[in-house]
């Protein structure tokens, strides 16, 4: 049973370009979460999605960032017109049940975004 | 917003020593979690605590959920080289997990 998969593992973009990060949840998991980690910091929640629905995007910047989890295919975190401050590690997690406080979230290996 | 304060920020220990780290919060959490993150990887769940006062072990790791539900500690006994990494405490708040800033564990040669 494969774990959470993220690609690419490393992504380099120039300022103003778009970054697209992909996440395939664990088999049987229909809940996906995105987190951002800055150097020397813990992970910060960005957005929680179920298939075709955004459930909670309270941690996601209102501009330039968007996320989707289509019926078929991976979840995508999209950052438009990247700036240097977007450089960070972006982690995806998945869980089987969703909003229960005891539901374990399993993390992927992350995508490290560097904006030049 | 909710914050988790982890201490110490870094630890330098000899192999074989026991390790203790803790986490406090200004808010009550229903679940406390301890994760380990290796360089270049995502966090891996070590221990999950669901009840105030609960004491749970996972091999050489022991963690407790404080009675007030605002704190937790993690102990590692007889440390080995593969224990090196960053340990995060975290708490479930609705559908999101709130993370502390981590304790960086180094083992001296």
Short mmCIF file of N, CA, C and O in Angstrom, two decimals, chain A residues 9 33 35 37 40-43 45 56 91 99 101 103 105 107-108 112, chain B residues 31 35 37 40-43 45 50 88 92 95-97 99-101 104:
data_model
loop_
_atom_site.label_atom_id
_atom_site.label_comp_id
_atom_site.label_asym_id
_atom_site.label_seq_id
_atom_site.Cartn_x
_atom_site.Cartn_y
_atom_site.Cartn_z
N UNK A 9 9.50 16.50 -6.25
CA UNK A 9 10.10 16.63 -4.93
C UNK A 9 10.77 17.99 -4.79
O UNK A 9 10.82 18.56 -3.70
N UNK A 33 -5.00 17.33 2.84
CA UNK A 33 -4.64 18.56 3.55
C UNK A 33 -3.29 19.04 2.99
O UNK A 33 -2.41 18.23 2.74
N UNK A 35 -0.01 21.66 3.80
CA UNK A 35 0.68 22.42 4.82
C UNK A 35 1.92 23.05 4.20
O UNK A 35 2.48 22.53 3.24
N UNK A 37 5.83 24.62 5.19
CA UNK A 37 6.86 24.68 6.22
C UNK A 37 7.99 25.59 5.77
O UNK A 37 8.65 25.33 4.77
N UNK A 40 13.25 26.19 9.64
CA UNK A 40 13.30 26.31 11.11
C UNK A 40 11.92 26.49 11.74
O UNK A 40 11.80 26.95 12.88
N UNK A 41 10.88 26.18 11.02
CA UNK A 41 9.53 26.34 11.55
C UNK A 41 8.78 25.01 11.51
O UNK A 41 9.19 24.05 10.85
N UNK A 42 7.65 24.98 12.21
CA UNK A 42 6.75 23.84 12.09
C UNK A 42 5.88 23.98 10.86
O UNK A 42 5.95 24.97 10.14
N UNK A 43 5.06 22.98 10.62
CA UNK A 43 4.16 23.02 9.47
C UNK A 43 2.94 23.88 9.79
O UNK A 43 2.42 23.84 10.90
N UNK A 45 -0.95 24.84 8.56
CA UNK A 45 -2.09 24.39 7.76
C UNK A 45 -2.46 25.42 6.69
O UNK A 45 -2.47 26.63 6.95
N UNK A 56 -12.02 23.60 4.03
CA UNK A 56 -11.49 24.65 4.91
C UNK A 56 -10.25 25.22 4.24
O UNK A 56 -9.27 24.50 4.03
N UNK A 91 3.83 20.35 2.13
CA UNK A 91 3.50 18.97 2.44
C UNK A 91 2.02 18.72 2.26
O UNK A 91 1.17 19.55 2.60
N UNK A 99 -13.11 14.87 9.21
CA UNK A 99 -13.18 15.90 10.22
C UNK A 99 -13.16 15.40 11.67
O UNK A 99 -13.29 16.18 12.58
N UNK A 101 -11.66 14.43 15.12
CA UNK A 101 -10.44 14.91 15.76
C UNK A 101 -9.44 13.79 16.00
O UNK A 101 -8.30 14.05 16.32
N UNK A 103 -8.79 11.46 13.66
CA UNK A 103 -8.40 10.87 12.38
C UNK A 103 -6.94 11.16 12.09
O UNK A 103 -6.53 12.31 12.04
N UNK A 105 -3.59 11.83 10.16
CA UNK A 105 -3.18 12.34 8.87
C UNK A 105 -1.80 11.79 8.55
O UNK A 105 -0.89 11.86 9.36
N UNK A 107 1.51 11.96 6.13
CA UNK A 107 2.16 12.99 5.34
C UNK A 107 2.99 12.40 4.20
O UNK A 107 3.59 11.33 4.32
N UNK A 108 3.02 13.14 3.11
CA UNK A 108 3.91 12.83 2.00
C UNK A 108 5.29 13.38 2.25
O UNK A 108 5.54 14.05 3.26
N UNK A 112 9.77 20.74 -2.31
CA UNK A 112 10.55 21.91 -1.91
C UNK A 112 10.59 22.90 -3.06
O UNK A 112 11.20 22.63 -4.09
N UNK B 31 -6.65 16.27 21.10
CA UNK B 31 -5.70 15.22 20.74
C UNK B 31 -4.32 15.83 20.71
O UNK B 31 -4.14 16.93 20.20
N UNK B 35 5.27 13.94 16.22
CA UNK B 35 5.78 13.54 14.92
C UNK B 35 7.30 13.65 14.93
O UNK B 35 7.89 14.46 15.65
N UNK B 37 10.46 14.25 12.05
CA UNK B 37 10.76 14.58 10.67
C UNK B 37 12.26 14.41 10.43
O UNK B 37 13.09 15.02 11.10
N UNK B 40 14.67 16.29 4.67
CA UNK B 40 14.16 16.04 3.33
C UNK B 40 12.93 15.17 3.25
O UNK B 40 12.52 14.77 2.16
N UNK B 41 12.33 14.89 4.39
CA UNK B 41 11.16 14.01 4.40
C UNK B 41 9.98 14.70 5.08
O UNK B 41 10.11 15.76 5.68
N UNK B 42 8.82 14.05 4.99
CA UNK B 42 7.65 14.55 5.69
C UNK B 42 7.60 14.01 7.11
O UNK B 42 8.29 13.06 7.46
N UNK B 43 6.75 14.61 7.96
CA UNK B 43 6.63 14.13 9.34
C UNK B 43 6.02 12.74 9.39
O UNK B 43 5.12 12.42 8.62
N UNK B 45 4.16 10.09 12.10
CA UNK B 45 3.51 10.05 13.41
C UNK B 45 4.18 9.00 14.30
O UNK B 45 4.35 7.85 13.92
N UNK B 50 -5.14 10.65 23.16
CA UNK B 50 -6.52 11.04 22.96
C UNK B 50 -7.23 11.46 24.24
O UNK B 50 -8.31 12.07 24.17
N UNK B 88 8.26 17.11 16.44
CA UNK B 88 7.21 18.11 16.52
C UNK B 88 6.08 17.61 17.41
O UNK B 88 5.62 16.48 17.26
N UNK B 92 -4.67 18.44 17.39
CA UNK B 92 -5.81 18.48 16.47
C UNK B 92 -6.74 19.61 16.88
O UNK B 92 -7.16 19.69 18.03
N UNK B 95 -10.46 20.23 11.87
CA UNK B 95 -9.93 19.45 10.76
C UNK B 95 -8.46 19.74 10.47
O UNK B 95 -7.88 19.14 9.57
N UNK B 96 -7.83 20.61 11.25
CA UNK B 96 -6.43 20.91 10.95
C UNK B 96 -5.56 20.48 12.12
O UNK B 96 -6.02 20.26 13.23
N UNK B 97 -4.27 20.34 11.84
CA UNK B 97 -3.30 20.04 12.88
C UNK B 97 -2.44 21.28 13.07
O UNK B 97 -1.95 21.86 12.12
N UNK B 99 1.03 22.71 14.58
CA UNK B 99 2.35 22.18 14.92
C UNK B 99 3.14 23.16 15.77
O UNK B 99 3.04 24.38 15.58
N UNK B 100 3.96 22.61 16.68
CA UNK B 100 4.97 23.41 17.33
C UNK B 100 6.14 23.63 16.39
O UNK B 100 6.13 23.13 15.25
N UNK B 101 7.15 24.38 16.84
CA UNK B 101 8.28 24.69 15.97
C UNK B 101 9.34 23.60 15.98
O UNK B 101 10.29 23.67 15.21
N UNK B 104 15.06 20.01 17.87
CA UNK B 104 16.06 19.39 17.01
C UNK B 104 17.00 18.56 17.86
O UNK B 104 17.70 19.11 18.72
#
